Coordinates of C-alpha atoms and ligand atoms in Angstrom, one line a residue:
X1 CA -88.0 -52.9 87.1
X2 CA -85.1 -50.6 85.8
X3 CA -82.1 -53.1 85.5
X4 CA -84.3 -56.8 85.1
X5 CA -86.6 -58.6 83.2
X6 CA -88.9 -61.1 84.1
X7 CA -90.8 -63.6 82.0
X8 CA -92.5 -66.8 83.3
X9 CA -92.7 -69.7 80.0
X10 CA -94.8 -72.4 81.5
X11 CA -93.2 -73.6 84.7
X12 CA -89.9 -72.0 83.6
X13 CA -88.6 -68.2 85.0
X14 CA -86.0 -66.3 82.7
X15 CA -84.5 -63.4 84.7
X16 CA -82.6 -61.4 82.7
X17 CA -79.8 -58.5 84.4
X18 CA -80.3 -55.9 81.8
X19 CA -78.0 -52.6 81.9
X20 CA -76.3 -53.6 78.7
X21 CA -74.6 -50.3 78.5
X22 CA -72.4 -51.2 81.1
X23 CA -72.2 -54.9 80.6
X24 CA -74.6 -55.4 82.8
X25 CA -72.6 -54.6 86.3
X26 CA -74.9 -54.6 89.3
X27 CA -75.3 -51.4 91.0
X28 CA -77.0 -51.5 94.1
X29 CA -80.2 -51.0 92.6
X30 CA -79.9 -53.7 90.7
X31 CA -79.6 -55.7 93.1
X32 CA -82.2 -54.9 95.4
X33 CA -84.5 -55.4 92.4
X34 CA -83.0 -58.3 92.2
X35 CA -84.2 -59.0 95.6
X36 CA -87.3 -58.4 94.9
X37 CA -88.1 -60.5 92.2
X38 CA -85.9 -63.9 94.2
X39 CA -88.9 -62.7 97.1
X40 CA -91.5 -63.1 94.3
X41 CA -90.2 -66.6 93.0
X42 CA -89.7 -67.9 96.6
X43 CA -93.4 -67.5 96.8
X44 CA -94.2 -68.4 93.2
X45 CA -95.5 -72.3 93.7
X46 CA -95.9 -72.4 89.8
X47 CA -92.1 -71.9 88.8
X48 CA -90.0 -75.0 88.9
X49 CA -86.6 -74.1 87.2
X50 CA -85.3 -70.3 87.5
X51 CA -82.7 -69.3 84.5
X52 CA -80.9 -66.5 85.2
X53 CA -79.1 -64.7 82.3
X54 CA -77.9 -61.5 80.6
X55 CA -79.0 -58.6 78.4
X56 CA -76.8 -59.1 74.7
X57 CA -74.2 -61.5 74.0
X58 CA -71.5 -59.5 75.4
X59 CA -72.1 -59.8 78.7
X60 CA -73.6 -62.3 81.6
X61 CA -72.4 -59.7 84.2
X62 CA -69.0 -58.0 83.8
X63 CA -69.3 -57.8 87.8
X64 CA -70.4 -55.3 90.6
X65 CA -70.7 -51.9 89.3
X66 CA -67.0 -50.0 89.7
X67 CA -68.5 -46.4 89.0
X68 CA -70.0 -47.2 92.3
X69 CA -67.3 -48.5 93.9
X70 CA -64.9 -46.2 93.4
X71 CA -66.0 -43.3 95.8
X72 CA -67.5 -46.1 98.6
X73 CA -66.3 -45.7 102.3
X74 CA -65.9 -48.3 104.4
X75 CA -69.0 -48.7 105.9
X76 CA -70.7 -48.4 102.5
X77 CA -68.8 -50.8 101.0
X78 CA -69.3 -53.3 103.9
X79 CA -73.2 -52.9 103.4
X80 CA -72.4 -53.6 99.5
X81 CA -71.5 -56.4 99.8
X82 CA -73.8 -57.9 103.0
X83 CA -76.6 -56.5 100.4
X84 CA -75.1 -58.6 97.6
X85 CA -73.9 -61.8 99.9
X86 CA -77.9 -61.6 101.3
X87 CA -79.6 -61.7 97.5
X88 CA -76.6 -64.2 96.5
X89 CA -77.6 -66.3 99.3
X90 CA -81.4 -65.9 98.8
X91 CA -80.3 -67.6 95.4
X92 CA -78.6 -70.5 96.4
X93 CA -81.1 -71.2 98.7
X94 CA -84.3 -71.2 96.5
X95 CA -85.5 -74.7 96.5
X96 CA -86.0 -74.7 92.9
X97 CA -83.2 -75.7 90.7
X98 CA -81.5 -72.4 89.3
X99 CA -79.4 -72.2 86.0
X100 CA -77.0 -69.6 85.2
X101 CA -76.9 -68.9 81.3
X102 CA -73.4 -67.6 81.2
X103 CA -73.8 -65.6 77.5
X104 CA -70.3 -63.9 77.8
X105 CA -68.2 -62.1 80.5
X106 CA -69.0 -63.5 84.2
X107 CA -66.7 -61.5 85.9
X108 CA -66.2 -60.5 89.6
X109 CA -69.5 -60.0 91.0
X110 CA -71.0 -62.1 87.7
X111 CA -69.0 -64.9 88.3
X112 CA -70.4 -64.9 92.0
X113 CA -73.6 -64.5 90.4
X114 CA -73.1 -67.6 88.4
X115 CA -71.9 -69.4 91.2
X116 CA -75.0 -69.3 93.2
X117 CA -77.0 -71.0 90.7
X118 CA -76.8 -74.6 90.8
X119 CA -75.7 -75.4 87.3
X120 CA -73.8 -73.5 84.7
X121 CA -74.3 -73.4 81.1
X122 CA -72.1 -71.3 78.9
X123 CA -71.6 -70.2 75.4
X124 CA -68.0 -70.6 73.7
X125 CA -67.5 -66.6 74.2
X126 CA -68.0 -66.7 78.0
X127 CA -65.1 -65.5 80.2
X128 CA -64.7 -66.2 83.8
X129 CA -63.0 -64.8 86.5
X130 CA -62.4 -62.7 89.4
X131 CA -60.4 -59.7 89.0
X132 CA -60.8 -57.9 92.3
X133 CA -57.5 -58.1 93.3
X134 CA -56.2 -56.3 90.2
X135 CA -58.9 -53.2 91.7
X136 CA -57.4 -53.6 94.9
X137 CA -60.4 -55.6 96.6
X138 CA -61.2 -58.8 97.3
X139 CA -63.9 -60.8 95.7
X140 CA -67.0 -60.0 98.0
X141 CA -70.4 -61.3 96.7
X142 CA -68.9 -65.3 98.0
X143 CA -66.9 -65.7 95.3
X144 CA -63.7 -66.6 98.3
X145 CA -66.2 -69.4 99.6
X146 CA -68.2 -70.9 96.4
X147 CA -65.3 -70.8 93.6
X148 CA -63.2 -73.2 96.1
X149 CA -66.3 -75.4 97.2
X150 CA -67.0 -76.0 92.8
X151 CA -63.8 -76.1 91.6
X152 CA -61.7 -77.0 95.0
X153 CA -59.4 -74.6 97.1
X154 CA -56.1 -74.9 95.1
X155 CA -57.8 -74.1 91.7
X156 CA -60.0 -71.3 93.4
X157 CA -56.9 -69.7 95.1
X158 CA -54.9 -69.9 91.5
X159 CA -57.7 -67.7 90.0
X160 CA -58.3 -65.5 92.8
X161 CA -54.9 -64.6 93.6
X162 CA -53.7 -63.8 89.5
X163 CA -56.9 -62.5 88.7
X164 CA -57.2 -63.8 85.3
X165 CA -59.6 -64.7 82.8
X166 CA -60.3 -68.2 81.9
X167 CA -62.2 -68.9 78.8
X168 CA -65.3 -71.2 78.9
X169 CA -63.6 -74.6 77.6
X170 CA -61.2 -74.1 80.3
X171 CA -63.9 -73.2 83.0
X172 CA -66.1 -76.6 81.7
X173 CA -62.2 -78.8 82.6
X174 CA -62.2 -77.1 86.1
X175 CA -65.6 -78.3 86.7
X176 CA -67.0 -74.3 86.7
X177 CA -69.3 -74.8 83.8
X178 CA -71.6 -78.1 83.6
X179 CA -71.5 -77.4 79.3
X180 CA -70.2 -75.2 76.8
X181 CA -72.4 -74.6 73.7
X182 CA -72.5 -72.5 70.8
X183 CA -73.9 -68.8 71.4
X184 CA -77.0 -69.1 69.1
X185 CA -77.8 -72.2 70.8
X186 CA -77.5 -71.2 74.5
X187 CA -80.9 -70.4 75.4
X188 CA -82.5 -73.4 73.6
X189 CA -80.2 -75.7 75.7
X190 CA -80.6 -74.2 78.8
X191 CA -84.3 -74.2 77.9
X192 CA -84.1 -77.5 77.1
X193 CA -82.2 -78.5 80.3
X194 CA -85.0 -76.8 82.3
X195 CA -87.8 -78.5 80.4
X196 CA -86.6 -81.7 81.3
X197 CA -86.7 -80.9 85.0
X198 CA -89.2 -79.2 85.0
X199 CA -90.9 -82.8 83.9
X200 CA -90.0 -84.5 86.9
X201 CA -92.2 -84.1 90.4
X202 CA -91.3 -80.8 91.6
X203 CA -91.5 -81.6 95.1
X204 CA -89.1 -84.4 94.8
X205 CA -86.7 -81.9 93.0
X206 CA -86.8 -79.6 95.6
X207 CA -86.5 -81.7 98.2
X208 CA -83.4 -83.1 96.0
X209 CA -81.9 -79.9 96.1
X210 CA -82.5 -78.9 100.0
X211 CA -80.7 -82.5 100.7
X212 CA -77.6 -82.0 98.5
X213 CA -77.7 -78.3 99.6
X214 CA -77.6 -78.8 103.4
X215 CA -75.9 -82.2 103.0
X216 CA -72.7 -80.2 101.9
X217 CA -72.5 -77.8 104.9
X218 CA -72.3 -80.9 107.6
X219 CA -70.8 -83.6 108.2
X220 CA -72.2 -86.8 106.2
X221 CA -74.1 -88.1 109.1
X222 CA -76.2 -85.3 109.5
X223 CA -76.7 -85.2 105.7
X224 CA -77.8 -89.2 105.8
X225 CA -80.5 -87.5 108.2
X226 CA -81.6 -84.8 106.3
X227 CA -81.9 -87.2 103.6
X228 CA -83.6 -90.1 105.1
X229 CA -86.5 -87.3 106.5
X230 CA -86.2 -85.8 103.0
X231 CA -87.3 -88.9 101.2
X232 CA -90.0 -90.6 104.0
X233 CA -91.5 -86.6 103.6
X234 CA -91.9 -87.8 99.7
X235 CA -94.3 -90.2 100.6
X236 CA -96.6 -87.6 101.7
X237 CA -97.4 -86.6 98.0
X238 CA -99.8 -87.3 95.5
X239 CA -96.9 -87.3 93.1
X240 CA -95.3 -90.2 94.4
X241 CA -98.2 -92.2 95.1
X242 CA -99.4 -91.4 91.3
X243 CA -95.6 -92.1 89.8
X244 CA -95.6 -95.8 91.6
X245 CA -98.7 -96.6 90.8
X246 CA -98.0 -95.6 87.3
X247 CA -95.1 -98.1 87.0
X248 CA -97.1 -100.8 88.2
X249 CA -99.8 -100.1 85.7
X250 CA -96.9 -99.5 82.8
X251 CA -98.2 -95.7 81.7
X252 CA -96.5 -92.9 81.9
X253 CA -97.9 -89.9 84.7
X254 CA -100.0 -87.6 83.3
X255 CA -98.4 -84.7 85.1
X256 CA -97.4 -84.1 88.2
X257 CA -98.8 -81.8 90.4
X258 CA -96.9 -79.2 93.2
Ligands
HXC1 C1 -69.1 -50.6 85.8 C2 -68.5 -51.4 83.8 C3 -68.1 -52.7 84.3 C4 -68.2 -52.8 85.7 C5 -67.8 -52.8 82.2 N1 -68.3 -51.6 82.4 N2 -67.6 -53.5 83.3 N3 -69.0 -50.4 84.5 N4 -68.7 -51.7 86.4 N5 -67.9 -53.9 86.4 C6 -68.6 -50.5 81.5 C7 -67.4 -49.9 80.9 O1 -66.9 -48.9 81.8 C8 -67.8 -49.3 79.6 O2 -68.6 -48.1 79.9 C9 -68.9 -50.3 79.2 O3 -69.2 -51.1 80.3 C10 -68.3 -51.3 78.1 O4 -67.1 -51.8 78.7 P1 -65.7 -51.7 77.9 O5 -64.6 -51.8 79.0 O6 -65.6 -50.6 77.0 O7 -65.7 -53.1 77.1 P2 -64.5 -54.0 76.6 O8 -63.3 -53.1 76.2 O9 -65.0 -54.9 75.6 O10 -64.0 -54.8 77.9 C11 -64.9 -55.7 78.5 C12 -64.4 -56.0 79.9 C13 -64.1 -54.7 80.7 C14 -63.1 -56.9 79.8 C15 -65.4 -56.9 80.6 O11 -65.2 -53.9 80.7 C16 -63.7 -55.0 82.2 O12 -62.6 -55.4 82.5 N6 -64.7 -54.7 83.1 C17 -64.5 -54.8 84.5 C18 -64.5 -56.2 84.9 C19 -64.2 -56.3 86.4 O13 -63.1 -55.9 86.9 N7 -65.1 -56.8 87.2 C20 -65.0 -57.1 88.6 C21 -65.5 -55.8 89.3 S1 -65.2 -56.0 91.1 P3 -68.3 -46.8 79.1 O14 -69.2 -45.7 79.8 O15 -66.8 -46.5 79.2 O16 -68.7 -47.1 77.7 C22 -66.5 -56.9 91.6 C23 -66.6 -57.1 93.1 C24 -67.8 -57.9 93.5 O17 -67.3 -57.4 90.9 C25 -68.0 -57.8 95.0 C26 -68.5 -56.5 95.5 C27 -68.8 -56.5 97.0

């Protein structure tokens, strides 16, 4: 991989968006790389958290790459962004809980980035926002339909339509970021966060995650379904047999399985 790196720390995956140069904007080969590797942790069984960050402590992602923009027809620009939508959405759909470690700029295209992971931890020098309409564009990797659906429609429209930055104490009062830590602590935390997880039966998480996932997209009814099938489907695993049986006995699980 040119543009991404990839490490696997026990059950935890760090994906790092590396083209520090340029703040780490994503060209199109980034993201098709970055395609790649969500196709290898879809089928990964042995990762339970993904972290996705970026290269230096400038930059999570400063957004989609301009240089590339700027000469784009239509038609290329339309595939831009159904290439960027599709890996976005790959993302958000993962069954495994996904963290964005927001290390500074997430602008654009790196705020949609960040909003596609499931929770947000940044470091005091992180900057959010989506510009595009000060280049003339809308915001086009879902940052129109996920910024409203976090931080609510009139709050998402206020950003979108100025543009500006907001700074990350201001993004953790919004609801944006989940925490704000120091710089030189970000990774531990985030580490930390996914550790603790990571702990917890897998299965169950994911299933947790599918339920709150599809539960928002329908009406509450439907979600009640999905949730009651959800948890019975629990009962087919060793983990929860083991975790019960563990409270009755007063021990703790050894470790769960996948
Ligand atoms: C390409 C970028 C870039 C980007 C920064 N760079 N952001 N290149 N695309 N999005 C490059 C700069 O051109 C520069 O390269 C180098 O990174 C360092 O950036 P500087 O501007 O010199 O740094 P600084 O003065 O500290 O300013 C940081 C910054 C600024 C505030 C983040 O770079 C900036 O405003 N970047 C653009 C942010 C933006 O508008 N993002 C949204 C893009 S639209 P050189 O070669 O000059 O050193 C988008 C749409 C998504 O994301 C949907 C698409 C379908």
């Amino acid at each position: 991989m040119e543009n991404i790196s990839f490490e696997k720390r026990d059950n935890i995956a760090v994906l790092k968006i590396s083209r520090p140069k340029f703040l780490n904007a994503l060209n199109s080969n980034t993201l098709l790389e970055l395609d790649s590797i969500i196709e290898d942790v879809k089928r990964d069984k042995d990762i339970y958290v993904l972290v996705i960050t970026g290269e230096g402590n400038k930059a999570f992602v400063a957004g989609a790459d301009i240089k590339e923009m700027s000469n784009m027809s239509v038609f290329e620009a339309r595939e831009f962004s159904i290439l960027g939508n599709s890996v976005f959405r790959k993302i958000e759909k993962l069954e495994i809980p996904t963290i964005a470690a927001v290390n500074g700029y997430a602008l654009g295209g790196g705020c949609e980035l960040s909003l596609c992971c499931d929770i947000r931890i940044a470091s005091e020098n992180a900057k959010f926002g989506q510009p595009e309409v000060t280049l003339g564009i809308t915001p086009g990797f879902g940052g129109t339909q996920r910024l409203a659906r976090i931080v609510g429609t009139s709050r998402a429209k206020e950003l979108i339509y100025t543009g500006r930055m907001i700074d990350a104490k201001e993004a953790e009062k919004i609801g944006l970021v989940n925490k704000v830590v120091t710089q030189e602590n970000l990774m531990d935390e985030v580490m930390d966060l996914a550790n603790s997880i990571s702990k917890n039966a897998p299965i169950a998480v994911r299933m947790c995650k599918v339920a709150i996932n599809r539960g928002i997209e329908v009406d509450i009814e439907t979600g009640i379904q999905y949730e009651t099938e959800l948890f019975s489907h629990c009962f087919l695993t060793e983990d929860q047999r083991d975790a019960m049986a563990a409270f009755l006995d007063k021990r703790k699980v050894d470790k769960f399985k996948n």
